[in-house]
XYZ file of C-alpha atoms in Angstrom:
359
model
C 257.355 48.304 103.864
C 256.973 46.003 106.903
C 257.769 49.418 109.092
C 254.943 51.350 107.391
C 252.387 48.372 108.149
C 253.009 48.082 112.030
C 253.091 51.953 111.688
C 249.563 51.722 110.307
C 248.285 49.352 112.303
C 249.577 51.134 115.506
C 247.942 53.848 114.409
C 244.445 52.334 114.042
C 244.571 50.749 117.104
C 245.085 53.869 118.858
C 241.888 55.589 117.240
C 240.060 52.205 117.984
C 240.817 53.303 121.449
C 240.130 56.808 120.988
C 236.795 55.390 120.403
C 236.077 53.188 122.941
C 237.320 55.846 125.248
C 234.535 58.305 123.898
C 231.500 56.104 123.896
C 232.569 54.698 127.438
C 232.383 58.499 128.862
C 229.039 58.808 126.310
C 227.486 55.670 128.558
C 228.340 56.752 131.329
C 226.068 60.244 131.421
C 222.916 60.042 132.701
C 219.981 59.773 130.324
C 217.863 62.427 129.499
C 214.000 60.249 129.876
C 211.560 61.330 126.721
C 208.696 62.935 127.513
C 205.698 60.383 127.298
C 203.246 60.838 124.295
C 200.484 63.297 124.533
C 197.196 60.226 124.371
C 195.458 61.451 120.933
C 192.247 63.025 121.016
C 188.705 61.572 120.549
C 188.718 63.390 116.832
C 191.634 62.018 115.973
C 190.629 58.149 116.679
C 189.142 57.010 113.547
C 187.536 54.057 115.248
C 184.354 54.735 116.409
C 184.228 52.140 119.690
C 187.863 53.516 121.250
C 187.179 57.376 120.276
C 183.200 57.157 122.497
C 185.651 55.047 125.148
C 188.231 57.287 125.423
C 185.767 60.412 125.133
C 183.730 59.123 127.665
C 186.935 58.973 129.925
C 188.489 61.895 129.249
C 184.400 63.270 130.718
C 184.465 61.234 133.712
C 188.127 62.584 134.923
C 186.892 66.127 134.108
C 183.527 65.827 136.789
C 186.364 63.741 138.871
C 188.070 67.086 139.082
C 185.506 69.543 138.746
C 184.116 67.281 142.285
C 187.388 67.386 143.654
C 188.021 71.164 143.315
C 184.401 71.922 144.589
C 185.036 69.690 147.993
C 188.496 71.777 148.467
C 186.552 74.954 148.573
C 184.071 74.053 150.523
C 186.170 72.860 153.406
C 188.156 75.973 152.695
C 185.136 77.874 153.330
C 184.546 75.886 156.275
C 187.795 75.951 157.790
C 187.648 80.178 157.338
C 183.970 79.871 159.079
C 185.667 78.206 161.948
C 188.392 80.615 162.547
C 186.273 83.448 161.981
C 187.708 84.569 159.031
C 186.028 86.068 155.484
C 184.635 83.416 153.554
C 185.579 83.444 149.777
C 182.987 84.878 147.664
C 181.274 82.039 145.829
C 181.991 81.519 142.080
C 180.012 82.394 139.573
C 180.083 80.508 136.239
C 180.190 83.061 133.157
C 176.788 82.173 130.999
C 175.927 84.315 127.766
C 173.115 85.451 129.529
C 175.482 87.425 132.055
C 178.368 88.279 129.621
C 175.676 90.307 127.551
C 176.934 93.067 125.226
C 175.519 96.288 127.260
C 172.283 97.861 125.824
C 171.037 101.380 126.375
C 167.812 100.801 125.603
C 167.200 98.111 129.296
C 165.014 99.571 130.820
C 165.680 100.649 134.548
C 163.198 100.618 137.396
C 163.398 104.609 138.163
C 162.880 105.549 134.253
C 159.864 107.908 134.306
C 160.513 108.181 130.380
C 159.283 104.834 130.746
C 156.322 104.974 133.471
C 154.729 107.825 131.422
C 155.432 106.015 127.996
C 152.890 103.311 129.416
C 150.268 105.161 130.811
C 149.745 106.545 126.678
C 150.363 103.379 125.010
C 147.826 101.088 122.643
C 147.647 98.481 125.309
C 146.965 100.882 128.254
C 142.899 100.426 128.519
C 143.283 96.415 128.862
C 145.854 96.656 131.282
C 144.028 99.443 133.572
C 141.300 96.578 133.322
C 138.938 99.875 131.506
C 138.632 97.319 129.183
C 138.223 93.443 129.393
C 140.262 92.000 126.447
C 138.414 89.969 124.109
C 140.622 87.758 121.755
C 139.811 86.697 118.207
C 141.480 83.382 117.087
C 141.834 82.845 113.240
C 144.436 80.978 110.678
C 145.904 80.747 107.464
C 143.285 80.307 104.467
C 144.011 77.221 104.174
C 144.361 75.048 107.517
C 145.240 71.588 108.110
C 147.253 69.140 110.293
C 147.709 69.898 113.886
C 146.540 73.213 113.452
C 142.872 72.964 114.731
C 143.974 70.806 117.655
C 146.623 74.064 118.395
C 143.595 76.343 118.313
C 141.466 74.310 120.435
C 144.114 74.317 123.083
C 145.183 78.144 123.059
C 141.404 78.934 123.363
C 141.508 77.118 126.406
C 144.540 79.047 127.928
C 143.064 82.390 126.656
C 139.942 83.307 128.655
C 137.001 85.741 126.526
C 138.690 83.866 123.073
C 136.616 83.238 120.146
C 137.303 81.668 116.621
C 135.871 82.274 113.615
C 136.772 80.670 110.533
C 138.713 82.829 107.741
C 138.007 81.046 104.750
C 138.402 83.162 101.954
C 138.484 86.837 103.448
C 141.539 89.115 103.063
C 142.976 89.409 107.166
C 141.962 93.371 106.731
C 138.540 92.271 106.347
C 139.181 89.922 109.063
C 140.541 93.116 111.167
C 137.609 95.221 110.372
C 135.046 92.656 111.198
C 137.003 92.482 114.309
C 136.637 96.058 114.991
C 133.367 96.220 114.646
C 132.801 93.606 117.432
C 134.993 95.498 120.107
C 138.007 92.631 119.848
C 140.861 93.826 121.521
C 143.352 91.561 119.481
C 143.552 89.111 116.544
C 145.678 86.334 116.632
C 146.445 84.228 113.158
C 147.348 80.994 113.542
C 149.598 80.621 109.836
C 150.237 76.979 109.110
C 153.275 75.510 106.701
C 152.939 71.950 105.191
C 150.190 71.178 107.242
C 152.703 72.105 110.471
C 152.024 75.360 113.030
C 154.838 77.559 111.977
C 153.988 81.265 112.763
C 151.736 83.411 114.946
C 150.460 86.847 114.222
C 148.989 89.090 117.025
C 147.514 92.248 115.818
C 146.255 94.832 118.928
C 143.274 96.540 118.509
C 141.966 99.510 116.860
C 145.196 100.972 116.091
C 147.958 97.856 116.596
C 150.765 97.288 116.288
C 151.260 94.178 114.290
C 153.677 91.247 115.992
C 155.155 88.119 113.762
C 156.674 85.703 115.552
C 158.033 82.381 114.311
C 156.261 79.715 116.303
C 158.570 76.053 117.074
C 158.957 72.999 118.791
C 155.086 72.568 119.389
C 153.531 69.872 121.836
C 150.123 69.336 122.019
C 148.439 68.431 125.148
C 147.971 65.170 124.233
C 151.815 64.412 123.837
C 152.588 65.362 127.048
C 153.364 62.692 129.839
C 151.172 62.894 133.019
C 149.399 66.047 131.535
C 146.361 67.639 133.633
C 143.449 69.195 132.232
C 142.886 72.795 132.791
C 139.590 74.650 133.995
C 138.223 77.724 132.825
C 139.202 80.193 135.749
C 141.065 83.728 134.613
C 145.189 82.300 135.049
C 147.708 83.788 136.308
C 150.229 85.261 134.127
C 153.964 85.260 134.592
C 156.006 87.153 132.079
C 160.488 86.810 132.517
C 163.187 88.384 131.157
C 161.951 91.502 129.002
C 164.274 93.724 129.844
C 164.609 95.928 126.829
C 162.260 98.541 126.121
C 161.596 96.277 122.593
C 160.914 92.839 125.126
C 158.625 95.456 127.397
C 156.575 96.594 124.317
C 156.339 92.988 123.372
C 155.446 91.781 127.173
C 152.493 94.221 127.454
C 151.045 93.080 124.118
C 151.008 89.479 125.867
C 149.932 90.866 129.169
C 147.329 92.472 126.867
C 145.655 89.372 125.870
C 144.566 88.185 129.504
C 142.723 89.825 131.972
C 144.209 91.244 134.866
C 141.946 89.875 137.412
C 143.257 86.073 138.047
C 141.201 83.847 139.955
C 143.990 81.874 142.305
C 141.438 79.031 143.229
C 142.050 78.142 139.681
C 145.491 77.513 140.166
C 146.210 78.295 136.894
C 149.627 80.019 135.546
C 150.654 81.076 131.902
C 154.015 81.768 131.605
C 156.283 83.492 129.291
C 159.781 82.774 129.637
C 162.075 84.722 127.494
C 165.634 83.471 127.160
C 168.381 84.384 124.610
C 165.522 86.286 122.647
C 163.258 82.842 122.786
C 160.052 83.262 124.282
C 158.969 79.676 125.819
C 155.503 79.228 126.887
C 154.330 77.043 129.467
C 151.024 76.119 131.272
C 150.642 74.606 134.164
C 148.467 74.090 137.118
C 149.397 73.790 140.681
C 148.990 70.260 142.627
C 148.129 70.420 146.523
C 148.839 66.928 148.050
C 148.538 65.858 151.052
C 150.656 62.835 152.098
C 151.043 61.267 155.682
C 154.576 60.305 157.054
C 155.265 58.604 160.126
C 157.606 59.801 162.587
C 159.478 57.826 165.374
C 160.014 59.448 168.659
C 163.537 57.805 170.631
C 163.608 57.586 174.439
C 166.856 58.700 176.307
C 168.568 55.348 175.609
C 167.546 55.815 171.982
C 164.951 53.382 171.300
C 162.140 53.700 169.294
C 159.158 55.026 172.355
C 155.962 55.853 170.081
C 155.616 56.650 166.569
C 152.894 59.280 164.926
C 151.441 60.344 161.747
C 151.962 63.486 160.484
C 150.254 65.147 157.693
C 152.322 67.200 155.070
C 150.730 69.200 152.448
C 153.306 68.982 148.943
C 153.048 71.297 146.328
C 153.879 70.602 142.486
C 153.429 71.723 139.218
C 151.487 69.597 136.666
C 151.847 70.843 132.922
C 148.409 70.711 131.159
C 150.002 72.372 127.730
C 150.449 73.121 124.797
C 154.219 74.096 124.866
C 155.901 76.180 122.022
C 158.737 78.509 121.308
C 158.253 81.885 119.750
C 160.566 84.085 118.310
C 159.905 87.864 117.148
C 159.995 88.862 113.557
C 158.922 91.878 112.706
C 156.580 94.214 114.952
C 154.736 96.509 112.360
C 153.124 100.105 113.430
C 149.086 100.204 113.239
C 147.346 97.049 112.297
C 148.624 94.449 109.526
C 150.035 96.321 106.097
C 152.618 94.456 104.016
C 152.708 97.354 101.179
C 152.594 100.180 103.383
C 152.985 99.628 107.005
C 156.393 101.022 109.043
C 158.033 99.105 111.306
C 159.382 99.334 114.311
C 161.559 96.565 114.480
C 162.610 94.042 111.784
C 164.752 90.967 112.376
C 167.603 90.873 110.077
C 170.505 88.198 109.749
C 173.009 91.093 109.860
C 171.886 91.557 113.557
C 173.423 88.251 114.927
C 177.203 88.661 114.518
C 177.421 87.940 117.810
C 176.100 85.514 120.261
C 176.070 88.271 123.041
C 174.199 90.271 121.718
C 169.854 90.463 122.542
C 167.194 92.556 121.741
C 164.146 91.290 124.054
């Protein structure tokens, strides 16, 4: 018995030392370091103090870098302007606006399809100046809100335009009483909960028909440092109709001004389409003239004799309204809910894709 317990006891002190040995040669290689945790993201804070701090961060290092990598091509570009070598093309930043899905239907600037299309159009006669357009301004049956003060203010953009109250009349009577008093066009102001919503241009005799969602209005009167504007013919500036449905729609607005602007007026109307959003603007141009002193230095470089110069600045002032339309529907022929075609309807199955634009 006494042999079997130093036998047993020999033996566990050898595996003790088995042990020892094992975790000695386990110390002694090298330790592999953790990677450091990923910091969370700002959605993932549910505090609302840390996640704008750490947001607000993660922004600043991202300009941080955006600056630094802008500096390193520049004095790339500097350093290859030194040597004589090509400079790198500059980036371009991908926008929608240049990622566009491709359209057949944009027009190009040798399409005689085109050229001759326009010279037998409805709006031809205005814009030949045969005709001088004459514009009459109506609304909704009933009108309220900020849509007189709207009306006053696009009568004073619109040169030769004219309101007459609706009241009770059908707009086919209204369109027929505006035939018979050579209009060229009828625009209908159409108000919603006593709020500008929607704008209606017809053309004259024989249309077509335009709806356009009207948004984000500003009066004149909300606009800081506003001017006022004077009744000389303006000058109109039309962007981005590309399509042969945004150059239908950009000679119905060309159609609605004469063609014969009177530049001492310095007056522009512009029409800015972007993304199928037509933005309107009015301004006026500023000429100021400011005097700023100049210091001539003598060969030691001090200051010999200093003169006034006179500078003449140029600036926009805004004298508004401002709005956003968007097309709806443009109808064949003059206004006909029951039996009018269209040419173009706005549906929601047209915007699966954010690419994709029709002005």
């Amino acid at each position: 018995m006494a042999r079997e317990d130093r036998k047993r006891k020999q033996d566990t002190a050898d595996d003790t030392a088995d042990d020892g040995e094992r975790r000695g040669r386990r110390d002694k290689r090298p330790k592999e370091e953790k990677p450091a945790p990923a910091p969370p993201l700002p959605s993932e804070i549910r505090n609302k103090e840390k996640r704008s701090e750490v947001y607000a961060k993660l922004k600043r290092d991202k300009k941080a870098q955006k600056r630094k990598l802008g500096r390193e091509r520049a004095q790339a570009a500097q350093r290859a302007a030194e040597l004589g070598e090509q400079v790198p093309e500059k980036q371009v930043p991908r926008t929608i606006e240049n990622t566009r899905e491709p359209d057949e239907t944009i027009c190009r600037p040798d399409d005689q399809e085109l050229f001759a299309g326009n010279d037998a159009d409805e709006f031809n006669a205005v814009l030949k100046q045969v005709v001088t357009p004459k514009v009459l301004i109506t609304t909704c049956r009933f009108n309220s809100g900020r849509g007189p003060a709207f009306i006053k203010e696009l009568m004073q953009v619109i040169p030769n335009a004219q309101y007459v109250n609706r009241g009770t009349y059908d707009l086919k009577k209204v369109v027929e009483y505006a035939n018979n008093r050579e209009f060229t066009s009828v625009m209908v102001v159409h108000t919603n909960r006593r709020e500008p919503d929607a704008l209606l241009i017809i053309n004259l005799p024989e249309g077509p028909t335009a709806h356009f969602k009207l948004s984000k209005l500003v009066l004149r009167k909300d606009i800081k440092n506003h001017g006022n504007p004077t009744s000389h013919k303006p000058e109109l500036v039309l962007n981005n109709f590309t399509t042969r449905l945004g150059h239908r729609v950009g000679r119905m607005i060309q159609s609605l001004f004469p063609q014969d602007p009177n530049f001492r007026g310095r007056r522009v109307v512009t029409f800015h389409n972007q993304r199928d959003y037509i933005f309107f603007r009015h301004h006026r141009y500023v000429f100021e003239e400011k005097e700023k002193k100049v210091v001539t230095k003598d060969k030691k470089g001090k200051a010999s004799e200093t003169k006034t110069e006179k500078h003449v600045n140029c600036r926009l002032q805004e004298c508004g309204p401002r709005f956003i339309l968007k097309l709806i529907t443009l109808q064949h022929g003059t206004f006909d809910t029951k039996s009018g075609e269209y040419e173009w309807v706005h549906k929601p199955d047209l915007d699966t894709s954010r690419r994709r634009f029709f002005l």
